[in-house]
mmCIF file of C-alpha atoms and ligand atoms in Angstrom:
data_model
loop_
_atom_site.group_PDB
_atom_site.id
_atom_site.type_symbol
_atom_site.label_atom_id
_atom_site.label_comp_id
_atom_site.label_asym_id
_atom_site.label_seq_id
_atom_site.Cartn_x
_atom_site.Cartn_y
_atom_site.Cartn_z
ATOM 1 C CA UNK Y 2 1.288 20.682 -3.790
ATOM 2 C CA UNK Y 3 2.027 18.529 -6.890
ATOM 3 C CA UNK Y 4 5.667 19.345 -7.695
ATOM 4 C CA UNK Y 5 6.894 19.549 -4.196
ATOM 5 C CA UNK Y 6 9.677 17.626 -3.820
ATOM 6 C CA UNK Y 7 8.423 14.700 -1.796
ATOM 7 C CA UNK Y 8 5.475 13.859 -3.946
ATOM 8 C CA UNK Y 9 8.213 13.712 -6.520
ATOM 9 C CA UNK Y 10 10.042 10.802 -4.626
ATOM 10 C CA UNK Y 11 6.196 8.922 -5.465
ATOM 11 C CA UNK Y 12 7.355 9.310 -9.312
ATOM 12 C CA UNK Y 13 10.102 6.879 -10.168
ATOM 13 C CA UNK Y 14 11.090 4.040 -8.131
ATOM 14 C CA UNK Y 15 14.818 5.457 -6.711
ATOM 15 C CA UNK Y 16 14.541 8.535 -5.028
ATOM 16 C CA UNK Y 17 17.410 10.478 -3.568
ATOM 17 C CA UNK Y 18 16.635 9.771 -0.213
ATOM 18 C CA UNK Y 19 17.462 5.333 -0.483
ATOM 19 C CA UNK Y 20 20.697 6.583 -2.250
ATOM 20 C CA UNK Y 21 21.730 8.609 0.871
ATOM 21 C CA UNK Y 22 20.330 5.846 2.841
ATOM 22 C CA UNK Y 23 22.870 3.089 0.615
ATOM 23 C CA UNK Y 24 25.429 5.667 0.896
ATOM 24 C CA UNK Y 25 25.501 5.087 4.840
ATOM 25 C CA UNK Y 26 26.227 1.269 3.399
ATOM 26 C CA UNK Y 27 22.614 0.111 4.839
ATOM 27 C CA UNK Y 28 19.693 -2.221 3.209
ATOM 28 C CA UNK Y 29 16.819 -1.704 1.240
ATOM 29 C CA UNK Y 30 14.472 -4.272 1.429
ATOM 30 C CA UNK Y 31 11.273 -5.088 -0.660
ATOM 31 C CA UNK Y 32 7.603 -6.423 0.323
ATOM 32 C CA UNK Y 33 4.589 -5.933 -1.908
ATOM 33 C CA UNK Y 34 1.656 -5.872 1.237
ATOM 34 C CA UNK Y 35 1.091 -3.916 4.984
ATOM 35 C CA UNK Y 36 0.665 -6.734 6.265
ATOM 36 C CA UNK Y 37 4.533 -7.362 6.640
ATOM 37 C CA UNK Y 38 5.103 -5.141 9.891
ATOM 38 C CA UNK Y 39 7.123 -3.235 8.993
ATOM 39 C CA UNK Y 40 7.998 -1.821 12.012
ATOM 40 C CA UNK Y 41 9.958 -5.040 12.461
ATOM 41 C CA UNK Y 42 12.590 -4.532 9.165
ATOM 42 C CA UNK Y 43 13.048 -0.727 9.958
ATOM 43 C CA UNK Y 44 14.056 -1.359 14.092
ATOM 44 C CA UNK Y 45 16.618 -4.183 12.494
ATOM 45 C CA UNK Y 46 17.780 -1.077 10.577
ATOM 46 C CA UNK Y 47 16.330 -2.454 7.163
ATOM 47 C CA UNK Y 48 14.688 0.210 5.013
ATOM 48 C CA UNK Y 49 10.925 -1.189 3.703
ATOM 49 C CA UNK Y 50 10.459 -0.215 0.516
ATOM 50 C CA UNK Y 51 6.714 -1.342 -0.495
ATOM 51 C CA UNK Y 52 7.337 -2.158 -4.355
ATOM 52 C CA UNK Y 53 4.686 -0.705 -7.252
ATOM 53 C CA UNK Y 54 5.467 -0.239 -10.805
ATOM 54 C CA UNK Y 55 3.888 3.787 -11.238
ATOM 55 C CA UNK Y 56 4.635 4.549 -14.900
ATOM 56 C CA UNK Y 57 5.589 1.062 -15.952
ATOM 57 C CA UNK Y 58 4.011 0.570 -19.358
ATOM 58 C CA UNK Y 59 5.089 -3.030 -19.645
ATOM 59 C CA UNK Y 60 4.723 -6.600 -19.473
ATOM 60 C CA UNK Y 61 5.823 -8.125 -22.078
ATOM 61 C CA UNK Y 62 8.855 -9.842 -19.166
ATOM 62 C CA UNK Y 63 6.742 -10.597 -16.941
ATOM 63 C CA UNK Y 64 4.449 -12.222 -19.383
ATOM 64 C CA UNK Y 65 7.117 -14.589 -20.256
ATOM 65 C CA UNK Y 66 6.953 -16.285 -16.741
ATOM 66 C CA UNK Y 67 3.806 -15.005 -15.686
ATOM 67 C CA UNK Y 68 0.236 -16.144 -17.554
ATOM 68 C CA UNK Y 69 -2.078 -13.104 -18.703
ATOM 69 C CA UNK Y 70 -5.270 -13.753 -16.781
ATOM 70 C CA UNK Y 71 -3.157 -13.019 -13.998
ATOM 71 C CA UNK Y 72 -2.698 -9.517 -12.194
ATOM 72 C CA UNK Y 73 -1.420 -6.658 -13.992
ATOM 73 C CA UNK Y 74 -0.283 -4.348 -11.585
ATOM 74 C CA UNK Y 75 1.936 -7.753 -10.705
ATOM 75 C CA UNK Y 76 3.562 -9.137 -14.191
ATOM 76 C CA UNK Y 77 4.592 -5.286 -14.588
ATOM 77 C CA UNK Y 78 6.259 -4.730 -11.599
ATOM 78 C CA UNK Y 79 8.107 -8.012 -12.015
ATOM 79 C CA UNK Y 80 8.617 -6.764 -15.744
ATOM 80 C CA UNK Y 81 10.360 -4.207 -13.760
ATOM 81 C CA UNK Y 82 12.524 -6.365 -12.007
ATOM 82 C CA UNK Y 83 13.429 -8.417 -14.917
ATOM 83 C CA UNK Y 84 14.841 -5.395 -16.687
ATOM 84 C CA UNK Y 85 16.669 -4.440 -13.646
ATOM 85 C CA UNK Y 86 15.166 -1.424 -12.421
ATOM 86 C CA UNK Y 87 14.923 -3.905 -8.376
ATOM 87 C CA UNK Y 88 18.521 -5.144 -8.129
ATOM 88 C CA UNK Y 89 18.970 -1.596 -5.654
ATOM 89 C CA UNK Y 90 17.138 -4.569 -3.004
ATOM 90 C CA UNK Y 91 19.166 -6.248 -0.525
ATOM 91 C CA UNK Y 92 15.992 -8.949 0.643
ATOM 92 C CA UNK Y 93 12.621 -9.663 -0.175
ATOM 93 C CA UNK Y 94 9.441 -10.192 2.166
ATOM 94 C CA UNK Y 95 6.968 -11.940 0.244
ATOM 95 C CA UNK Y 96 3.629 -13.215 1.744
ATOM 96 C CA UNK Y 97 0.261 -15.021 1.066
ATOM 97 C CA UNK Y 98 -1.507 -11.753 0.254
ATOM 98 C CA UNK Y 99 -2.798 -12.983 -2.871
ATOM 99 C CA UNK Y 100 -2.095 -15.793 -5.371
ATOM 100 C CA UNK Y 101 -0.716 -13.465 -7.957
ATOM 101 C CA UNK Y 102 1.381 -11.368 -5.856
ATOM 102 C CA UNK Y 103 2.488 -14.617 -3.513
ATOM 103 C CA UNK Y 104 4.409 -16.061 -6.622
ATOM 104 C CA UNK Y 105 6.538 -13.093 -6.474
ATOM 105 C CA UNK Y 106 8.501 -15.392 -4.112
ATOM 106 C CA UNK Y 107 10.273 -18.179 -6.296
ATOM 107 C CA UNK Y 108 10.123 -15.786 -9.894
ATOM 108 C CA UNK Y 109 11.904 -13.532 -8.255
ATOM 109 C CA UNK Y 110 14.816 -15.595 -6.962
ATOM 110 C CA UNK Y 111 14.425 -18.434 -9.873
ATOM 111 C CA UNK Y 112 14.231 -15.119 -12.695
ATOM 112 C CA UNK Y 113 15.027 -12.212 -11.149
ATOM 113 C CA UNK Y 114 18.315 -12.874 -8.793
ATOM 114 C CA UNK Y 115 19.149 -15.491 -10.582
ATOM 115 C CA UNK Y 116 19.761 -13.694 -14.902
ATOM 116 C CA UNK Y 117 22.512 -12.942 -15.840
ATOM 117 C CA UNK Y 118 24.892 -10.418 -14.933
ATOM 118 C CA UNK Y 119 23.333 -10.617 -11.252
ATOM 119 C CA UNK Y 120 25.678 -11.074 -9.214
ATOM 120 C CA UNK Y 121 24.182 -10.105 -5.134
ATOM 121 C CA UNK Y 122 22.282 -12.498 -2.685
ATOM 122 C CA UNK Y 123 19.370 -11.418 -1.998
ATOM 123 C CA UNK Y 124 17.619 -12.848 0.995
ATOM 124 C CA UNK Y 125 13.926 -13.945 0.793
ATOM 125 C CA UNK Y 126 10.767 -14.487 3.906
ATOM 126 C CA UNK Y 127 8.411 -15.476 3.061
ATOM 127 C CA UNK Y 128 5.295 -15.121 5.999
ATOM 128 C CA UNK Y 129 2.186 -17.626 5.988
ATOM 129 C CA UNK Y 130 -1.298 -15.356 6.283
ATOM 130 C CA UNK Y 131 -4.022 -16.790 8.124
ATOM 131 C CA UNK Y 132 -7.398 -15.083 5.153
ATOM 132 C CA UNK Y 133 -9.897 -15.390 8.049
ATOM 133 C CA UNK Y 134 -9.501 -13.237 11.670
ATOM 134 C CA UNK Y 135 -9.607 -15.430 15.001
ATOM 135 C CA UNK Y 136 -7.969 -16.014 18.262
ATOM 136 C CA UNK Y 137 -6.089 -19.143 16.867
ATOM 137 C CA UNK Y 138 -5.330 -16.911 13.142
ATOM 138 C CA UNK Y 139 -3.261 -14.865 15.577
ATOM 139 C CA UNK Y 140 -1.841 -17.150 17.086
ATOM 140 C CA UNK Y 141 -0.114 -18.400 14.214
ATOM 141 C CA UNK Y 142 0.469 -14.579 12.567
ATOM 142 C CA UNK Y 143 2.122 -13.866 15.696
ATOM 143 C CA UNK Y 144 4.896 -16.880 15.565
ATOM 144 C CA UNK Y 145 5.309 -16.388 11.601
ATOM 145 C CA UNK Y 146 6.365 -12.698 13.026
ATOM 146 C CA UNK Y 147 8.803 -14.080 16.350
ATOM 147 C CA UNK Y 148 9.654 -16.928 13.493
ATOM 148 C CA UNK Y 149 10.477 -13.744 11.130
ATOM 149 C CA UNK Y 150 12.619 -12.160 12.999
ATOM 150 C CA UNK Y 151 15.491 -14.488 13.819
ATOM 151 C CA UNK Y 152 15.414 -15.607 10.604
ATOM 152 C CA UNK Y 153 16.297 -11.207 9.681
ATOM 153 C CA UNK Y 154 18.974 -11.762 12.901
ATOM 154 C CA UNK Y 155 20.618 -15.054 11.143
ATOM 155 C CA UNK Y 156 20.651 -12.707 7.638
ATOM 156 C CA UNK Y 157 21.735 -9.742 8.272
ATOM 157 C CA UNK Y 158 25.114 -10.073 10.597
ATOM 158 C CA UNK Y 159 23.292 -11.753 13.069
ATOM 159 C CA UNK Y 160 22.604 -8.338 15.662
ATOM 160 C CA UNK Y 161 20.300 -9.317 17.632
ATOM 161 C CA UNK Y 162 16.597 -6.578 17.255
ATOM 162 C CA UNK Y 163 16.289 -5.485 21.276
ATOM 163 C CA UNK Y 164 12.682 -4.881 22.540
ATOM 164 C CA UNK Y 165 13.847 -0.715 22.317
ATOM 165 C CA UNK Y 166 15.252 -1.641 18.559
ATOM 166 C CA UNK Y 167 11.641 -1.628 18.323
ATOM 167 C CA UNK Y 168 9.992 0.499 21.008
ATOM 168 C CA UNK Y 169 11.568 3.316 18.779
ATOM 169 C CA UNK Y 170 10.033 1.977 16.119
ATOM 170 C CA UNK Y 171 6.912 1.373 16.464
ATOM 171 C CA UNK Y 172 6.682 5.283 17.752
ATOM 172 C CA UNK Y 173 8.653 6.615 14.923
ATOM 173 C CA UNK Y 174 5.305 4.567 12.247
ATOM 174 C CA UNK Y 175 2.638 5.399 14.983
ATOM 175 C CA UNK Y 176 3.683 9.022 14.608
ATOM 176 C CA UNK Y 177 4.081 8.691 10.163
ATOM 177 C CA UNK Y 178 0.710 7.457 11.265
ATOM 178 C CA UNK Y 179 -0.938 10.678 13.113
ATOM 179 C CA UNK Y 180 1.105 13.000 10.777
ATOM 180 C CA UNK Y 181 -0.759 11.006 7.725
ATOM 181 C CA UNK Y 182 -3.945 11.211 9.574
ATOM 182 C CA UNK Y 183 -3.989 15.049 9.963
ATOM 183 C CA UNK Y 184 -4.049 15.335 6.744
ATOM 184 C CA UNK Y 185 -6.546 13.418 5.521
ATOM 185 C CA UNK Y 186 -8.899 15.450 8.089
ATOM 186 C CA UNK Y 187 -7.279 18.315 5.289
ATOM 187 C CA UNK Y 188 -8.762 15.936 2.473
ATOM 188 C CA UNK Y 189 -11.612 14.960 3.725
ATOM 189 C CA UNK Y 190 -12.742 19.116 4.991
ATOM 190 C CA UNK Y 191 -15.693 20.634 2.866
ATOM 191 C CA UNK Y 192 -12.875 22.937 0.941
ATOM 192 C CA UNK Y 193 -9.647 20.389 0.586
ATOM 193 C CA UNK Y 194 -6.582 21.070 1.222
ATOM 194 C CA UNK Y 195 -5.332 17.876 -1.613
ATOM 195 C CA UNK Y 196 -6.600 16.334 -3.925
ATOM 196 C CA UNK Y 197 -6.663 12.234 -4.272
ATOM 197 C CA UNK Y 198 -4.074 12.461 -7.417
ATOM 198 C CA UNK Y 199 -1.516 14.741 -4.270
ATOM 199 C CA UNK Y 200 -2.642 12.448 -1.792
ATOM 200 C CA UNK Y 201 -1.504 9.369 -3.617
ATOM 201 C CA UNK Y 202 1.845 11.235 -3.826
ATOM 202 C CA UNK Y 203 2.555 11.486 -0.653
ATOM 203 C CA UNK Y 204 1.448 7.408 -0.364
ATOM 204 C CA UNK Y 205 3.516 6.147 -2.273
ATOM 205 C CA UNK Y 206 6.429 8.730 -1.214
ATOM 206 C CA UNK Y 207 6.085 7.612 2.624
ATOM 207 C CA UNK Y 208 6.290 4.340 1.444
ATOM 208 C CA UNK Y 209 9.728 4.338 -0.292
ATOM 209 C CA UNK Y 210 11.545 6.583 2.041
ATOM 210 C CA UNK Y 211 13.024 7.169 5.531
ATOM 211 C CA UNK Y 212 10.434 6.882 8.017
ATOM 212 C CA UNK Y 213 12.081 9.359 10.229
ATOM 213 C CA UNK Y 214 13.349 11.359 6.973
ATOM 214 C CA UNK Y 215 9.541 11.278 5.550
ATOM 215 C CA UNK Y 216 7.731 12.515 9.291
ATOM 216 C CA UNK Y 217 10.017 15.424 9.315
ATOM 217 C CA UNK Y 218 8.354 15.560 5.252
ATOM 218 C CA UNK Y 219 5.428 14.915 6.503
ATOM 219 C CA UNK Y 220 5.285 17.656 9.331
ATOM 220 C CA UNK Y 221 6.246 20.117 6.763
ATOM 221 C CA UNK Y 222 3.469 19.658 4.499
ATOM 222 C CA UNK Y 223 0.978 19.794 7.249
ATOM 223 C CA UNK Y 224 2.367 22.624 8.217
ATOM 224 C CA UNK Y 225 2.198 24.684 4.459
ATOM 225 C CA UNK Y 226 -1.446 22.799 3.748
ATOM 226 C CA UNK Y 227 -3.041 24.434 7.136
ATOM 227 C CA UNK Y 228 -1.823 27.597 5.563
ATOM 228 C CA UNK Y 229 -3.333 27.477 1.605
ATOM 229 C CA UNK Y 230 -6.855 27.977 1.134
ATOM 230 C CA UNK Y 231 -9.049 24.681 0.053
ATOM 231 C CA UNK Y 232 -9.322 24.023 -2.969
ATOM 232 C CA UNK Y 233 -12.273 26.268 -4.398
ATOM 233 C CA UNK Y 234 -13.890 23.913 -6.087
ATOM 234 C CA UNK Y 235 -18.043 21.550 -7.604
ATOM 235 C CA UNK Y 236 -16.260 18.836 -8.053
ATOM 236 C CA UNK Y 237 -18.045 16.099 -7.115
ATOM 237 C CA UNK Y 238 -16.808 13.990 -3.872
ATOM 238 C CA UNK Y 239 -16.496 10.630 -5.099
ATOM 239 C CA UNK Y 240 -14.399 7.743 -2.925
ATOM 240 C CA UNK Y 241 -11.699 5.455 -4.390
ATOM 241 C CA UNK Y 242 -12.282 1.391 -3.509
ATOM 242 C CA UNK Y 243 -10.423 -1.682 -4.910
ATOM 243 C CA UNK Y 244 -7.605 -3.267 -5.745
ATOM 244 C CA UNK Y 245 -3.824 -1.832 -5.672
ATOM 245 C CA UNK Y 246 -3.660 1.824 -7.367
ATOM 246 C CA UNK Y 247 0.013 3.351 -7.533
ATOM 247 C CA UNK Y 248 -0.548 4.944 -10.663
ATOM 248 C CA UNK Y 249 -1.269 9.224 -10.772
ATOM 249 C CA UNK Y 250 -2.663 8.645 -14.264
ATOM 250 C CA UNK Y 251 -5.640 6.651 -13.094
ATOM 251 C CA UNK Y 252 -7.025 8.981 -10.522
ATOM 252 C CA UNK Y 253 -6.154 11.832 -13.133
ATOM 253 C CA UNK Y 254 -8.747 10.129 -15.183
ATOM 254 C CA UNK Y 255 -10.828 10.395 -12.200
ATOM 255 C CA UNK Y 256 -10.120 13.928 -11.349
ATOM 256 C CA UNK Y 257 -10.227 15.039 -14.976
ATOM 257 C CA UNK Y 258 -13.369 13.990 -15.188
ATOM 258 C CA UNK Y 259 -15.070 16.704 -12.685
ATOM 259 C CA UNK Y 260 -14.512 14.823 -9.419
ATOM 260 C CA UNK Y 261 -11.785 14.814 -6.400
ATOM 261 C CA UNK Y 262 -10.839 11.869 -4.708
ATOM 262 C CA UNK Y 263 -11.685 13.134 -1.549
ATOM 263 C CA UNK Y 264 -11.082 9.926 0.048
ATOM 264 C CA UNK Y 265 -10.284 5.887 -0.161
ATOM 265 C CA UNK Y 266 -10.230 2.443 1.237
ATOM 266 C CA UNK Y 267 -6.483 1.392 -1.388
ATOM 267 C CA UNK Y 268 -3.849 -0.274 -0.149
ATOM 268 C CA UNK Y 269 -2.412 2.618 -1.318
ATOM 269 C CA UNK Y 270 -4.683 4.361 0.278
ATOM 270 C CA UNK Y 271 -5.374 5.398 3.998
ATOM 271 C CA UNK Y 272 -6.360 1.733 4.961
ATOM 272 C CA UNK Y 273 -2.578 2.239 5.665
ATOM 273 C CA UNK Y 274 -2.272 4.376 8.790
ATOM 274 C CA UNK Y 275 -6.274 4.111 10.689
ATOM 275 C CA UNK Y 276 -5.163 1.871 12.998
ATOM 276 C CA UNK Y 277 -1.594 2.725 15.581
ATOM 277 C CA UNK Y 278 0.238 -0.153 17.273
ATOM 278 C CA UNK Y 279 -1.258 0.014 20.931
ATOM 279 C CA UNK Y 280 1.404 -0.048 23.709
ATOM 280 C CA UNK Y 281 0.466 -1.824 26.791
ATOM 281 C CA UNK Y 282 2.100 -2.654 29.804
ATOM 282 C CA UNK Y 283 3.352 -5.802 30.619
ATOM 283 C CA UNK Y 284 3.170 -7.375 26.442
ATOM 284 C CA UNK Y 285 6.390 -7.241 24.092
ATOM 285 C CA UNK Y 286 6.930 -4.834 21.156
ATOM 286 C CA UNK Y 287 6.821 -7.595 18.978
ATOM 287 C CA UNK Y 288 3.174 -9.287 20.211
ATOM 288 C CA UNK Y 289 1.780 -5.204 20.041
ATOM 289 C CA UNK Y 290 3.299 -5.289 16.394
ATOM 290 C CA UNK Y 291 1.565 -7.954 14.925
ATOM 291 C CA UNK Y 292 -1.624 -7.701 16.910
ATOM 292 C CA UNK Y 293 -1.710 -4.233 14.908
ATOM 293 C CA UNK Y 294 -1.144 -5.724 11.709
ATOM 294 C CA UNK Y 295 -3.614 -8.903 11.934
ATOM 295 C CA UNK Y 296 -6.050 -7.140 13.607
ATOM 296 C CA UNK Y 297 -6.556 -3.661 11.921
ATOM 297 C CA UNK Y 298 -8.595 -2.498 8.853
ATOM 298 C CA UNK Y 299 -8.332 -5.155 6.726
ATOM 299 C CA UNK Y 300 -8.089 -6.329 3.418
ATOM 300 C CA UNK Y 301 -10.960 -8.346 0.880
ATOM 301 C CA UNK Y 302 -8.046 -10.660 1.137
ATOM 302 C CA UNK Y 303 -9.492 -11.120 5.162
ATOM 303 C CA UNK Y 304 -13.021 -13.100 3.694
ATOM 304 C CA UNK Y 305 -14.436 -13.408 7.385
ATOM 305 C CA UNK Y 306 -14.129 -9.441 7.825
ATOM 306 C CA UNK Y 307 -16.247 -7.992 4.848
ATOM 307 C CA UNK Y 308 -18.836 -6.976 7.430
ATOM 308 C CA UNK Y 309 -16.257 -4.350 9.302
ATOM 309 C CA UNK Y 310 -14.673 -3.559 5.803
ATOM 310 C CA UNK Y 311 -18.431 -2.381 5.010
ATOM 311 C CA UNK Y 312 -18.320 -0.434 8.178
ATOM 312 C CA UNK Y 313 -15.912 1.989 8.168
ATOM 313 C CA UNK Y 314 -16.347 2.747 4.654
ATOM 314 C CA UNK Y 315 -20.587 3.855 4.828
ATOM 315 C CA UNK Y 316 -19.014 6.325 8.018
ATOM 316 C CA UNK Y 317 -15.893 7.138 5.843
ATOM 317 C CA UNK Y 318 -18.859 8.189 3.168
ATOM 318 C CA UNK Y 319 -20.905 10.314 5.635
ATOM 319 C CA UNK Y 320 -17.720 11.316 7.103
ATOM 320 C CA UNK Y 321 -16.230 12.607 3.951
ATOM 321 C CA UNK Y 322 -19.777 14.052 2.594
ATOM 322 C CA UNK Y 323 -19.525 11.625 -0.437
ATOM 323 C CA UNK Y 324 -21.396 11.983 -2.891
ATOM 324 C CA UNK Y 325 -20.309 9.427 -5.413
ATOM 325 C CA UNK Y 326 -17.830 5.694 -4.820
ATOM 326 C CA UNK Y 327 -15.876 4.036 -7.568
ATOM 327 C CA UNK Y 328 -14.905 0.133 -7.468
ATOM 328 C CA UNK Y 329 -12.462 -0.336 -9.641
ATOM 329 C CA UNK Y 330 -11.018 -3.424 -9.921
ATOM 330 C CA UNK Y 331 -7.858 -5.115 -12.092
ATOM 331 C CA UNK Y 332 -8.648 -7.864 -14.433
ATOM 332 C CA UNK Y 333 -8.142 -10.892 -12.646
ATOM 333 C CA UNK Y 334 -8.054 -9.275 -8.998
ATOM 334 C CA UNK Y 335 -10.549 -12.206 -7.116
ATOM 335 C CA UNK Y 336 -10.057 -10.386 -3.611
ATOM 336 C CA UNK Y 337 -11.788 -6.789 -5.016
ATOM 337 C CA UNK Y 338 -13.922 -8.981 -7.380
ATOM 338 C CA UNK Y 339 -15.521 -10.695 -4.467
ATOM 339 C CA UNK Y 340 -15.390 -7.241 -2.071
ATOM 340 C CA UNK Y 341 -16.129 -4.615 -4.856
ATOM 341 C CA UNK Y 342 -18.903 -7.325 -5.961
ATOM 342 C CA UNK Y 343 -20.283 -7.561 -2.281
ATOM 343 C CA UNK Y 344 -20.640 -3.522 -1.496
ATOM 344 C CA UNK Y 345 -22.104 -2.842 -5.151
ATOM 345 C CA UNK Y 346 -25.064 -4.452 -3.219
ATOM 346 C CA UNK Y 347 -25.297 -2.906 0.262
ATOM 347 C CA UNK Y 348 -24.119 0.878 -1.364
ATOM 348 C CA UNK Y 349 -26.460 0.458 -3.683
ATOM 349 C CA UNK Y 350 -28.874 -0.119 -0.448
ATOM 350 C CA UNK Y 351 -28.430 2.481 0.912
ATOM 351 C CA UNK Y 352 -29.292 4.542 -2.031
ATOM 352 C CA UNK Y 353 -25.265 5.391 -2.927
ATOM 353 C CA UNK Y 354 -24.620 5.806 -6.677
ATOM 354 C CA UNK Y 355 -21.971 3.544 -7.569
ATOM 355 C CA UNK Y 356 -19.578 2.620 -10.341
ATOM 356 C CA UNK Y 357 -18.317 -0.641 -10.474
ATOM 357 C CA UNK Y 358 -15.122 -0.448 -13.570
ATOM 358 C CA UNK Y 359 -12.487 -3.039 -14.270
ATOM 359 C CA UNK Y 360 -9.135 -2.384 -15.682
ATOM 360 C CA UNK Y 361 -6.645 -3.233 -16.388
ATOM 361 C CA UNK Y 362 -3.272 -1.781 -14.217
ATOM 362 C CA UNK Y 363 -1.981 -0.378 -17.758
ATOM 363 C CA UNK Y 364 -4.179 0.936 -20.584
ATOM 364 C CA UNK Y 365 -3.281 2.301 -23.270
ATOM 365 C CA UNK Y 366 -6.759 3.273 -24.797
ATOM 366 C CA UNK Y 367 -8.911 5.236 -21.576
ATOM 367 C CA UNK Y 368 -11.392 6.403 -23.932
ATOM 368 C CA UNK Y 369 -13.835 4.074 -23.067
ATOM 369 C CA UNK Y 370 -13.152 4.454 -19.307
ATOM 370 C CA UNK Y 371 -13.041 8.087 -19.301
ATOM 371 C CA UNK Y 372 -16.648 8.304 -21.114
ATOM 372 C CA UNK Y 373 -18.097 5.680 -18.481
ATOM 373 C CA UNK Y 374 -16.367 7.674 -15.613
ATOM 374 C CA UNK Y 375 -17.653 10.944 -16.692
ATOM 375 C CA UNK Y 376 -20.896 9.179 -16.789
ATOM 376 C CA UNK Y 377 -21.195 8.325 -13.692
ATOM 377 C CA UNK Y 378 -20.165 12.192 -12.480
ATOM 378 C CA UNK Y 379 -22.827 13.263 -14.245
ATOM 379 C CA UNK Y 380 -25.211 11.648 -12.673
ATOM 380 C CA UNK Y 381 -24.397 11.735 -9.540
ATOM 381 C CA UNK Y 382 -24.627 15.847 -10.049
HETATM 382 S S1 LIG W 405 -4.598 -5.884 -6.956
HETATM 383 FE FE1 LIG W 405 -5.410 -7.812 -6.680
HETATM 384 S S2 LIG W 405 -4.226 -9.040 -7.286
HETATM 385 FE FE2 LIG W 405 -3.208 -7.687 -7.233
HETATM 386 S S3 LIG W 405 -2.102 -7.604 -6.211
HETATM 387 FE FE3 LIG W 405 -3.435 -6.743 -5.392
HETATM 388 S S4 LIG W 405 -5.284 -8.245 -4.635
HETATM 389 FE FE4 LIG W 405 -3.518 -9.363 -5.331
#
């Protein structure tokens, strides 16, 4: 599967799908976090591109502007941007998902878009999102998204984003999620049809390609998977939970240690496609989009919502017949750090084998990490 042309779009930052999009003189905008409602950007005829650092092994330039006890994933993306990898962006959308990625709002402006030789005006947008899930919090988030819509209309040709544009975008994104859920069902079955590494590639490619084209590709892949045999393997079935993962070298490290990552709870993983935008009569489409993004299964940034995340993980462990859970955290990622610490106790109380690891986004020497993972896989055998 991993040589499939759609999956290979995940191996690099730019890909031929977005080059075609650019040929039509259309705009591409970058963001870090799934609390940015892509349906609104797409309705404005902008291509949302999820910023990642796939395959990047350097942070030297990024470290000039961010101290090393910050998230190495964020520093790697900044390093790439300073080297021109993200010069194709025509806009940047940042929210306070965590304190590390939030800093990109200033640093991209001051250091990336104002660097020598870069002569494009790139609008930036900031959305402040509450860290708790409450009725008042939703009213705040909804207002932020309403203001964001006005800002987008002002910055991109004063083109009004109509309810029809929004409804069309909602349908495309709901279709996209339902296709990803169908593929996930084939991943968690007894004889999985794809590996965790391939699932990550699909998710990353999906976040870097226009959604209507992605839907055609996902439909093709789904039909293909329905035809092929499942993996005949006695590999241990693990669930991967925690910080951002956009590097298949890390998932391969786990899957070369005698495991198959049949499920996950990652922001480049299943968390993205569990919830659709619910279409309700009498509600305006923008409110429906905001409701989906605010109330969906949350990420650790939502401090008061840990129990709902734990309940989901417990159910998924049963659904996917998980043998063990790997909790991983990029050093200094306080959000995953808090959640993983709680999960490790709660899952152990349920006698579910747990491995808790800290890592850097890119690790030159993975020997110790591989040894720990192999020992864990052996232990759950
Ligand atoms: S991995 Fe953690 S610290 Fe890094 S961007 Fe994600 S939430 Fe923030």
